[in-house]
Each structure stands twice: as structure tokens, then as C-alpha cells.
Amino acid sequence: MMEIQRCNFPPLQPDPGKLLVIRELPQPSSIRANAQPQLIALNEHLQLWQIDLLSGGTTAIAELHLPDFHPEHPVQLVISPCGQTAAVSNRFGRHATVVSLTTGHTLLELSRGSYHFNVSTYPLAFAERGQELVLIHGVDWNRPAPILLDPAGYAAADY
């Protein structure tokens, strides 16, 4: 049985404020062995931050627009396998936004309709198909839909 030990973050500089959700930034396997752990975090002001876990250094990436966002409700932050794109929503929200982690630009603003959105998790996931990036998102009640994204993260085509 593995023993779990508590460890503290180093002081974060500059301070990103109250963090709502933190995810590991995927690293390509070619640099993973020597890379320092990097995190992506969302704060209560809808700002995405990159955090260097060992030094505590932070870098602001983007400020998001998300209609009807409630920081006190559960939030989901989904990062693409390549680590270049992220999607954010309230878990039981109606809207989501997709952002480039390399440029900070908003790529897509999504809505899944108003029918019972507050009783089910917003469907939001990334998948790779060969070299292609696919975003699966909710478009209506119990109806996810895929979007093929080009390498920069922009919508290339619906499936």
C-alpha cells in the first residue's frame, strides 16, 4: 500500500488569487522525462494561469468570458491531450468556452440549450484521432456532438 504524504505548494508569485480548479498540463513524451511539472489553474475571476509546481512561478494565460458563470458552483477545466487547448464550464452550467493555452485567445463559445442543463454535467471532452484534435461537447439535452479542431484549436468542421 502506497503511503500518501502531504506537501505544500511553494508561495505562488505573482499571486493568481483564489483557485477553483487545477489540472496538470500534459507534456509531450519527448520532453516529459526532463520537464518540470506544469499546472493550469482557473481562478474565481475566470482567469487561466500556468503554474510551475517546483518554483511557484505563475503566468497569466487568458481571461475568459463565460455567460452565467458561478464561481461558487462546481467548475470543470478540461485540457486537450496535446496540452494546447482547454475548455471551461460550470459542471452543471449552460455555457462553455474553449481557449488556446498557447495564445490565450478564445476559440469557441458553446451553449447546450436550456432544457434541464442544471441537473446534468456539461459534456466536455477532448480526443485525438491520429493527428487531429476532436472536441466533444453538449449541444442539447443528452446530445453530445463532436467538432474537429485544426492544429491551432479552431473549429475545422463538424463531424
PDB file of N, CA, C and O in Angstrom, residues 44-107:
ATOM      1  N   GLU A  44     -11.264  32.461  -9.515  1.00  0.00           N
ATOM      2  CA  GLU A  44     -12.657  32.885  -9.403  1.00  0.00           C
ATOM      3  C   GLU A  44     -13.017  34.028 -10.343  1.00  0.00           C
ATOM      4  O   GLU A  44     -14.200  34.325 -10.539  1.00  0.00           O
ATOM      5  N   HIS A  45     -12.037  34.671 -10.949  1.00  0.00           N
ATOM      6  CA  HIS A  45     -12.284  35.769 -11.888  1.00  0.00           C
ATOM      7  C   HIS A  45     -12.226  35.301 -13.343  1.00  0.00           C
ATOM      8  O   HIS A  45     -12.093  36.107 -14.254  1.00  0.00           O
ATOM      9  N   LEU A  46     -12.300  33.989 -13.541  1.00  0.00           N
ATOM     10  CA  LEU A  46     -12.249  33.374 -14.871  1.00  0.00           C
ATOM     11  C   LEU A  46     -10.938  33.665 -15.590  1.00  0.00           C
ATOM     12  O   LEU A  46     -10.912  33.887 -16.791  1.00  0.00           O
ATOM     13  N   GLN A  47      -9.855  33.652 -14.848  1.00  0.00           N
ATOM     14  CA  GLN A  47      -8.523  33.811 -15.428  1.00  0.00           C
ATOM     15  C   GLN A  47      -7.811  32.466 -15.368  1.00  0.00           C
ATOM     16  O   GLN A  47      -7.829  31.796 -14.332  1.00  0.00           O
ATOM     17  N   LEU A  48      -7.191  32.089 -16.486  1.00  0.00           N
ATOM     18  CA  LEU A  48      -6.373  30.877 -16.537  1.00  0.00           C
ATOM     19  C   LEU A  48      -4.931  31.244 -16.240  1.00  0.00           C
ATOM     20  O   LEU A  48      -4.410  32.230 -16.783  1.00  0.00           O
ATOM     21  N   TRP A  49      -4.290  30.424 -15.419  1.00  0.00           N
ATOM     22  CA  TRP A  49      -2.899  30.646 -15.031  1.00  0.00           C
ATOM     23  C   TRP A  49      -2.109  29.367 -15.246  1.00  0.00           C
ATOM     24  O   TRP A  49      -2.601  28.271 -14.990  1.00  0.00           O
ATOM     25  N   GLN A  50      -0.857  29.519 -15.679  1.00  0.00           N
ATOM     26  CA  GLN A  50       0.066  28.393 -15.706  1.00  0.00           C
ATOM     27  C   GLN A  50       0.929  28.499 -14.461  1.00  0.00           C
ATOM     28  O   GLN A  50       1.405  29.579 -14.104  1.00  0.00           O
ATOM     29  N   ILE A  51       1.112  27.362 -13.785  1.00  0.00           N
ATOM     30  CA  ILE A  51       1.863  27.337 -12.529  1.00  0.00           C
ATOM     31  C   ILE A  51       3.011  26.354 -12.656  1.00  0.00           C
ATOM     32  O   ILE A  51       2.815  25.204 -13.037  1.00  0.00           O
ATOM     33  N   ASP A  52       4.206  26.813 -12.348  1.00  0.00           N
ATOM     34  CA  ASP A  52       5.372  25.936 -12.259  1.00  0.00           C
ATOM     35  C   ASP A  52       5.362  25.361 -10.854  1.00  0.00           C
ATOM     36  O   ASP A  52       5.559  26.085  -9.867  1.00  0.00           O
ATOM     37  N   LEU A  53       5.111  24.090 -10.740  1.00  0.00           N
ATOM     38  CA  LEU A  53       4.894  23.447  -9.447  1.00  0.00           C
ATOM     39  C   LEU A  53       6.120  23.517  -8.543  1.00  0.00           C
ATOM     40  O   LEU A  53       5.998  23.643  -7.331  1.00  0.00           O
ATOM     41  N   LEU A  54       7.323  23.450  -9.102  1.00  0.00           N
ATOM     42  CA  LEU A  54       8.517  23.436  -8.256  1.00  0.00           C
ATOM     43  C   LEU A  54       8.938  24.821  -7.789  1.00  0.00           C
ATOM     44  O   LEU A  54       9.323  25.006  -6.639  1.00  0.00           O
ATOM     45  N   SER A  55       8.854  25.827  -8.660  1.00  0.00           N
ATOM     46  CA  SER A  55       9.314  27.162  -8.287  1.00  0.00           C
ATOM     47  C   SER A  55       8.208  28.036  -7.710  1.00  0.00           C
ATOM     48  O   SER A  55       8.495  29.005  -7.004  1.00  0.00           O
ATOM     49  N   GLY A  56       6.938  27.735  -8.053  1.00  0.00           N
ATOM     50  CA  GLY A  56       5.834  28.589  -7.620  1.00  0.00           C
ATOM     51  C   GLY A  56       5.597  29.760  -8.547  1.00  0.00           C
ATOM     52  O   GLY A  56       4.749  30.604  -8.281  1.00  0.00           O
ATOM     53  N   GLY A  57       6.339  29.822  -9.647  1.00  0.00           N
ATOM     54  CA  GLY A  57       6.142  30.898 -10.615  1.00  0.00           C
ATOM     55  C   GLY A  57       4.820  30.733 -11.354  1.00  0.00           C
ATOM     56  O   GLY A  57       4.425  29.615 -11.684  1.00  0.00           O
ATOM     57  N   THR A  58       4.125  31.833 -11.582  1.00  0.00           N
ATOM     58  CA  THR A  58       2.848  31.788 -12.278  1.00  0.00           C
ATOM     59  C   THR A  58       2.875  32.723 -13.482  1.00  0.00           C
ATOM     60  O   THR A  58       3.562  33.737 -13.473  1.00  0.00           O
ATOM     61  N   THR A  59       2.107  32.358 -14.504  1.00  0.00           N
ATOM     62  CA  THR A  59       1.976  33.174 -15.702  1.00  0.00           C
ATOM     63  C   THR A  59       0.499  33.228 -16.075  1.00  0.00           C
ATOM     64  O   THR A  59      -0.141  32.181 -16.217  1.00  0.00           O
ATOM     65  N   ALA A  60      -0.032  34.433 -16.229  1.00  0.00           N
ATOM     66  CA  ALA A  60      -1.416  34.585 -16.670  1.00  0.00           C
ATOM     67  C   ALA A  60      -1.495  34.186 -18.140  1.00  0.00           C
ATOM     68  O   ALA A  60      -0.677  34.615 -18.950  1.00  0.00           O
ATOM     69  N   ILE A  61      -2.469  33.342 -18.481  1.00  0.00           N
ATOM     70  CA  ILE A  61      -2.631  32.861 -19.853  1.00  0.00           C
ATOM     71  C   ILE A  61      -3.775  33.559 -20.560  1.00  0.00           C
ATOM     72  O   ILE A  61      -3.637  34.023 -21.684  1.00  0.00           O
ATOM     73  N   ALA A  62      -4.933  33.620 -19.904  1.00  0.00           N
ATOM     74  CA  ALA A  62      -6.117  34.161 -20.566  1.00  0.00           C
ATOM     75  C   ALA A  62      -7.141  34.606 -19.543  1.00  0.00           C
ATOM     76  O   ALA A  62      -7.192  34.098 -18.424  1.00  0.00           O
ATOM     77  N   GLU A  63      -7.965  35.555 -19.971  1.00  0.00           N
ATOM     78  CA  GLU A  63      -9.141  35.952 -19.207  1.00  0.00           C
ATOM     79  C   GLU A  63     -10.344  35.526 -20.033  1.00  0.00           C
ATOM     80  O   GLU A  63     -10.476  35.912 -21.188  1.00  0.00           O
ATOM     81  N   LEU A  64     -11.210  34.699 -19.448  1.00  0.00           N
ATOM     82  CA  LEU A  64     -12.291  34.082 -20.187  1.00  0.00           C
ATOM     83  C   LEU A  64     -13.603  34.833 -20.021  1.00  0.00           C
ATOM     84  O   LEU A  64     -13.826  35.504 -19.017  1.00  0.00           O
ATOM     85  N   HIS A  65     -14.464  34.664 -20.991  1.00  0.00           N
ATOM     86  CA  HIS A  65     -15.844  35.143 -20.908  1.00  0.00           C
ATOM     87  C   HIS A  65     -16.734  33.908 -20.893  1.00  0.00           C
ATOM     88  O   HIS A  65     -16.645  33.072 -21.795  1.00  0.00           O
ATOM     89  N   LEU A  66     -17.549  33.788 -19.869  1.00  0.00           N
ATOM     90  CA  LEU A  66     -18.425  32.625 -19.743  1.00  0.00           C
ATOM     91  C   LEU A  66     -19.753  33.100 -19.164  1.00  0.00           C
ATOM     92  O   LEU A  66     -19.853  33.381 -17.972  1.00  0.00           O
ATOM     93  N   PRO A  67     -20.791  33.227 -20.010  1.00  0.00           N
ATOM     94  CA  PRO A  67     -22.086  33.702 -19.510  1.00  0.00           C
ATOM     95  C   PRO A  67     -22.589  32.834 -18.364  1.00  0.00           C
ATOM     96  O   PRO A  67     -22.392  31.622 -18.355  1.00  0.00           O
ATOM     97  N   ASP A  68     -23.229  33.464 -17.404  1.00  0.00           N
ATOM     98  CA  ASP A  68     -23.850  32.769 -16.268  1.00  0.00           C
ATOM     99  C   ASP A  68     -22.854  31.970 -15.430  1.00  0.00           C
ATOM    100  O   ASP A  68     -23.241  31.003 -14.771  1.00  0.00           O
ATOM    101  N   PHE A  69     -21.586  32.352 -15.415  1.00  0.00           N
ATOM    102  CA  PHE A  69     -20.582  31.641 -14.613  1.00  0.00           C
ATOM    103  C   PHE A  69     -20.817  31.908 -13.135  1.00  0.00           C
ATOM    104  O   PHE A  69     -21.072  33.029 -12.714  1.00  0.00           O
ATOM    105  N   HIS A  70     -20.744  30.842 -12.331  1.00  0.00           N
ATOM    106  CA  HIS A  70     -20.900  30.939 -10.880  1.00  0.00           C
ATOM    107  C   HIS A  70     -19.676  30.296 -10.220  1.00  0.00           C
ATOM    108  O   HIS A  70     -19.565  29.066 -10.183  1.00  0.00           O
ATOM    109  N   PRO A  71     -18.751  31.093  -9.688  1.00  0.00           N
ATOM    110  CA  PRO A  71     -17.540  30.518  -9.090  1.00  0.00           C
ATOM    111  C   PRO A  71     -17.814  29.645  -7.871  1.00  0.00           C
ATOM    112  O   PRO A  71     -17.005  28.793  -7.539  1.00  0.00           O
ATOM    113  N   GLU A  72     -18.961  29.825  -7.224  1.00  0.00           N
ATOM    114  CA  GLU A  72     -19.274  29.010  -6.050  1.00  0.00           C
ATOM    115  C   GLU A  72     -19.849  27.642  -6.425  1.00  0.00           C
ATOM    116  O   GLU A  72     -19.997  26.773  -5.569  1.00  0.00           O
ATOM    117  N   HIS A  73     -20.186  27.431  -7.690  1.00  0.00           N
ATOM    118  CA  HIS A  73     -20.673  26.130  -8.167  1.00  0.00           C
ATOM    119  C   HIS A  73     -19.510  25.302  -8.703  1.00  0.00           C
ATOM    120  O   HIS A  73     -18.476  25.867  -9.071  1.00  0.00           O
ATOM    121  N   PRO A  74     -19.651  23.981  -8.788  1.00  0.00           N
ATOM    122  CA  PRO A  74     -18.557  23.156  -9.318  1.00  0.00           C
ATOM    123  C   PRO A  74     -18.150  23.586 -10.727  1.00  0.00           C
ATOM    124  O   PRO A  74     -18.999  23.905 -11.567  1.00  0.00           O
ATOM    125  N   VAL A  75     -16.844  23.609 -10.958  1.00  0.00           N
ATOM    126  CA  VAL A  75     -16.278  24.063 -12.225  1.00  0.00           C
ATOM    127  C   VAL A  75     -15.487  22.924 -12.836  1.00  0.00           C
ATOM    128  O   VAL A  75     -14.838  22.153 -12.121  1.00  0.00           O
ATOM    129  N   GLN A  76     -15.527  22.806 -14.167  1.00  0.00           N
ATOM    130  CA  GLN A  76     -14.676  21.823 -14.828  1.00  0.00           C
ATOM    131  C   GLN A  76     -13.721  22.539 -15.785  1.00  0.00           C
ATOM    132  O   GLN A  76     -14.088  23.493 -16.456  1.00  0.00           O
ATOM    133  N   LEU A  77     -12.497  22.065 -15.773  1.00  0.00           N
ATOM    134  CA  LEU A  77     -11.428  22.521 -16.659  1.00  0.00           C
ATOM    135  C   LEU A  77     -10.887  21.272 -17.332  1.00  0.00           C
ATOM    136  O   LEU A  77     -10.364  20.388 -16.667  1.00  0.00           O
ATOM    137  N   VAL A  78     -11.058  21.208 -18.658  1.00  0.00           N
ATOM    138  CA  VAL A  78     -10.650  20.037 -19.423  1.00  0.00           C
ATOM    139  C   VAL A  78      -9.529  20.475 -20.363  1.00  0.00           C
ATOM    140  O   VAL A  78      -9.681  21.454 -21.093  1.00  0.00           O
ATOM    141  N   ILE A  79      -8.411  19.754 -20.339  1.00  0.00           N
ATOM    142  CA  ILE A  79      -7.257  20.110 -21.169  1.00  0.00           C
ATOM    143  C   ILE A  79      -7.061  19.038 -22.227  1.00  0.00           C
ATOM    144  O   ILE A  79      -7.146  17.840 -21.949  1.00  0.00           O
ATOM    145  N   SER A  80      -6.777  19.477 -23.449  1.00  0.00           N
ATOM    146  CA  SER A  80      -6.562  18.541 -24.552  1.00  0.00           C
ATOM    147  C   SER A  80      -5.315  17.709 -24.298  1.00  0.00           C
ATOM    148  O   SER A  80      -4.397  18.142 -23.589  1.00  0.00           O
ATOM    149  N   PRO A  81      -5.251  16.505 -24.884  1.00  0.00           N
ATOM    150  CA  PRO A  81      -4.076  15.636 -24.681  1.00  0.00           C
ATOM    151  C   PRO A  81      -2.767  16.287 -25.125  1.00  0.00           C
ATOM    152  O   PRO A  81      -1.716  16.001 -24.555  1.00  0.00           O
ATOM    153  N   CYS A  82      -2.824  17.175 -26.113  1.00  0.00           N
ATOM    154  CA  CYS A  82      -1.607  17.846 -26.589  1.00  0.00           C
ATOM    155  C   CYS A  82      -1.207  19.012 -25.684  1.00  0.00           C
ATOM    156  O   CYS A  82      -0.116  19.558 -25.814  1.00  0.00           O
ATOM    157  N   GLY A  83      -2.087  19.410 -24.773  1.00  0.00           N
ATOM    158  CA  GLY A  83      -1.778  20.488 -23.840  1.00  0.00           C
ATOM    159  C   GLY A  83      -1.860  21.878 -24.435  1.00  0.00           C
ATOM    160  O   GLY A  83      -1.404  22.841 -23.824  1.00  0.00           O
ATOM    161  N   GLN A  84      -2.470  22.038 -25.597  1.00  0.00           N
ATOM    162  CA  GLN A  84      -2.533  23.347 -26.247  1.00  0.00           C
ATOM    163  C   GLN A  84      -3.900  24.010 -26.170  1.00  0.00           C
ATOM    164  O   GLN A  84      -4.026  25.192 -26.491  1.00  0.00           O
ATOM    165  N   THR A  85      -4.916  23.272 -25.757  1.00  0.00           N
ATOM    166  CA  THR A  85      -6.275  23.792 -25.754  1.00  0.00           C
ATOM    167  C   THR A  85      -6.968  23.371 -24.466  1.00  0.00           C
ATOM    168  O   THR A  85      -6.716  22.287 -23.949  1.00  0.00           O
ATOM    169  N   ALA A  86      -7.836  24.243 -23.952  1.00  0.00           N
ATOM    170  CA  ALA A  86      -8.599  23.929 -22.746  1.00  0.00           C
ATOM    171  C   ALA A  86     -10.047  24.358 -22.931  1.00  0.00           C
ATOM    172  O   ALA A  86     -10.341  25.273 -23.701  1.00  0.00           O
ATOM    173  N   ALA A  87     -10.939  23.686 -22.215  1.00  0.00           N
ATOM    174  CA  ALA A  87     -12.351  24.034 -22.204  1.00  0.00           C
ATOM    175  C   ALA A  87     -12.785  24.199 -20.748  1.00  0.00           C
ATOM    176  O   ALA A  87     -12.344  23.449 -19.875  1.00  0.00           O
ATOM    177  N   VAL A  88     -13.657  25.191 -20.508  1.00  0.00           N
ATOM    178  CA  VAL A  88     -14.084  25.519 -19.150  1.00  0.00           C
ATOM    179  C   VAL A  88     -15.598  25.680 -19.122  1.00  0.00           C
ATOM    180  O   VAL A  88     -16.177  26.278 -20.033  1.00  0.00           O
ATOM    181  N   SER A  89     -16.219  25.159 -18.065  1.00  0.00           N
ATOM    182  CA  SER A  89     -17.647  25.393 -17.834  1.00  0.00           C
ATOM    183  C   SER A  89     -17.941  25.173 -16.361  1.00  0.00           C
ATOM    184  O   SER A  89     -17.157  24.554 -15.646  1.00  0.00           O
ATOM    185  N   ASN A  90     -19.086  25.692 -15.909  1.00  0.00           N
ATOM    186  CA  ASN A  90     -19.619  25.197 -14.650  1.00  0.00           C
ATOM    187  C   ASN A  90     -20.073  23.777 -14.930  1.00  0.00           C
ATOM    188  O   ASN A  90     -20.587  23.487 -16.017  1.00  0.00           O
ATOM    189  N   ARG A  91     -19.849  22.883 -14.015  1.00  0.00           N
ATOM    190  CA  ARG A  91     -20.189  21.480 -14.257  1.00  0.00           C
ATOM    191  C   ARG A  91     -21.658  21.306 -14.614  1.00  0.00           C
ATOM    192  O   ARG A  91     -22.013  20.517 -15.466  1.00  0.00           O
ATOM    193  N   PHE A  92     -22.534  22.052 -13.968  1.00  0.00           N
ATOM    194  CA  PHE A  92     -23.963  21.985 -14.266  1.00  0.00           C
ATOM    195  C   PHE A  92     -24.417  23.269 -14.949  1.00  0.00           C
ATOM    196  O   PHE A  92     -25.539  23.714 -14.768  1.00  0.00           O
ATOM    197  N   GLY A  93     -23.535  23.832 -15.749  1.00  0.00           N
ATOM    198  CA  GLY A  93     -23.836  25.083 -16.427  1.00  0.00           C
ATOM    199  C   GLY A  93     -24.410  24.884 -17.814  1.00  0.00           C
ATOM    200  O   GLY A  93     -24.534  23.774 -18.319  1.00  0.00           O
ATOM    201  N   ARG A  94     -24.726  25.998 -18.413  1.00  0.00           N
ATOM    202  CA  ARG A  94     -25.324  26.004 -19.748  1.00  0.00           C
ATOM    203  C   ARG A  94     -24.309  26.352 -20.833  1.00  0.00           C
ATOM    204  O   ARG A  94     -24.490  26.026 -21.988  1.00  0.00           O
ATOM    205  N   HIS A  95     -23.233  27.034 -20.442  1.00  0.00           N
ATOM    206  CA  HIS A  95     -22.262  27.540 -21.406  1.00  0.00           C
ATOM    207  C   HIS A  95     -20.864  26.997 -21.121  1.00  0.00           C
ATOM    208  O   HIS A  95     -20.540  26.646 -19.997  1.00  0.00           O
ATOM    209  N   ALA A  96     -20.047  26.982 -22.168  1.00  0.00           N
ATOM    210  CA  ALA A  96     -18.636  26.606 -22.047  1.00  0.00           C
ATOM    211  C   ALA A  96     -17.832  27.489 -22.985  1.00  0.00           C
ATOM    212  O   ALA A  96     -18.366  28.059 -23.942  1.00  0.00           O
ATOM    213  N   THR A  97     -16.560  27.604 -22.693  1.00  0.00           N
ATOM    214  CA  THR A  97     -15.662  28.336 -23.580  1.00  0.00           C
ATOM    215  C   THR A  97     -14.413  27.495 -23.809  1.00  0.00           C
ATOM    216  O   THR A  97     -13.983  26.753 -22.929  1.00  0.00           O
ATOM    217  N   VAL A  98     -13.860  27.604 -25.008  1.00  0.00           N
ATOM    218  CA  VAL A  98     -12.664  26.870 -25.398  1.00  0.00           C
ATOM    219  C   VAL A  98     -11.587  27.900 -25.696  1.00  0.00           C
ATOM    220  O   VAL A  98     -11.833  28.878 -26.419  1.00  0.00           O
ATOM    221  N   VAL A  99     -10.392  27.688 -25.154  1.00  0.00           N
ATOM    222  CA  VAL A  99      -9.323  28.671 -25.266  1.00  0.00           C
ATOM    223  C   VAL A  99      -8.020  27.999 -25.676  1.00  0.00           C
ATOM    224  O   VAL A  99      -7.758  26.856 -25.308  1.00  0.00           O
ATOM    225  N   SER A 100      -7.205  28.712 -26.432  1.00  0.00           N
ATOM    226  CA  SER A 100      -5.857  28.262 -26.766  1.00  0.00           C
ATOM    227  C   SER A 100      -4.948  28.561 -25.581  1.00  0.00           C
ATOM    228  O   SER A 100      -4.878  29.713 -25.129  1.00  0.00           O
ATOM    229  N   LEU A 101      -4.250  27.558 -25.082  1.00  0.00           N
ATOM    230  CA  LEU A 101      -3.318  27.775 -23.974  1.00  0.00           C
ATOM    231  C   LEU A 101      -2.006  28.372 -24.454  1.00  0.00           C
ATOM    232  O   LEU A 101      -1.212  28.844 -23.644  1.00  0.00           O
ATOM    233  N   THR A 102      -1.756  28.363 -25.752  1.00  0.00           N
ATOM    234  CA  THR A 102      -0.522  28.946 -26.279  1.00  0.00           C
ATOM    235  C   THR A 102      -0.681  30.428 -26.599  1.00  0.00           C
ATOM    236  O   THR A 102       0.254  31.191 -26.418  1.00  0.00           O
ATOM    237  N   THR A 103      -1.877  30.855 -27.038  1.00  0.00           N
ATOM    238  CA  THR A 103      -2.074  32.268 -27.388  1.00  0.00           C
ATOM    239  C   THR A 103      -2.969  33.004 -26.407  1.00  0.00           C
ATOM    240  O   THR A 103      -2.955  34.230 -26.361  1.00  0.00           O
ATOM    241  N   GLY A 104      -3.790  32.262 -25.655  1.00  0.00           N
ATOM    242  CA  GLY A 104      -4.746  32.888 -24.745  1.00  0.00           C
ATOM    243  C   GLY A 104      -6.026  33.340 -25.420  1.00  0.00           C
ATOM    244  O   GLY A 104      -6.913  33.879 -24.767  1.00  0.00           O
ATOM    245  N   HIS A 105      -6.160  33.097 -26.714  1.00  0.00           N
ATOM    246  CA  HIS A 105      -7.357  33.523 -27.442  1.00  0.00           C
ATOM    247  C   HIS A 105      -8.516  32.555 -27.217  1.00  0.00           C
ATOM    248  O   HIS A 105      -8.317  31.338 -27.182  1.00  0.00           O
ATOM    249  N   THR A 106      -9.717  33.115 -27.137  1.00  0.00           N
ATOM    250  CA  THR A 106     -10.921  32.289 -27.091  1.00  0.00           C
ATOM    251  C   THR A 106     -11.149  31.722 -28.478  1.00  0.00           C
ATOM    252  O   THR A 106     -11.163  32.448 -29.466  1.00  0.00           O
ATOM    253  N   LEU A 107     -11.324  30.411 -28.562  1.00  0.00           N
ATOM    254  CA  LEU A 107     -11.508  29.727 -29.836  1.00  0.00           C
ATOM    255  C   LEU A 107     -12.979  29.477 -30.145  1.00  0.00           C
ATOM    256  O   LEU A 107     -13.407  29.611 -31.284  1.00  0.00           O
TER     257      LEU A 107
END
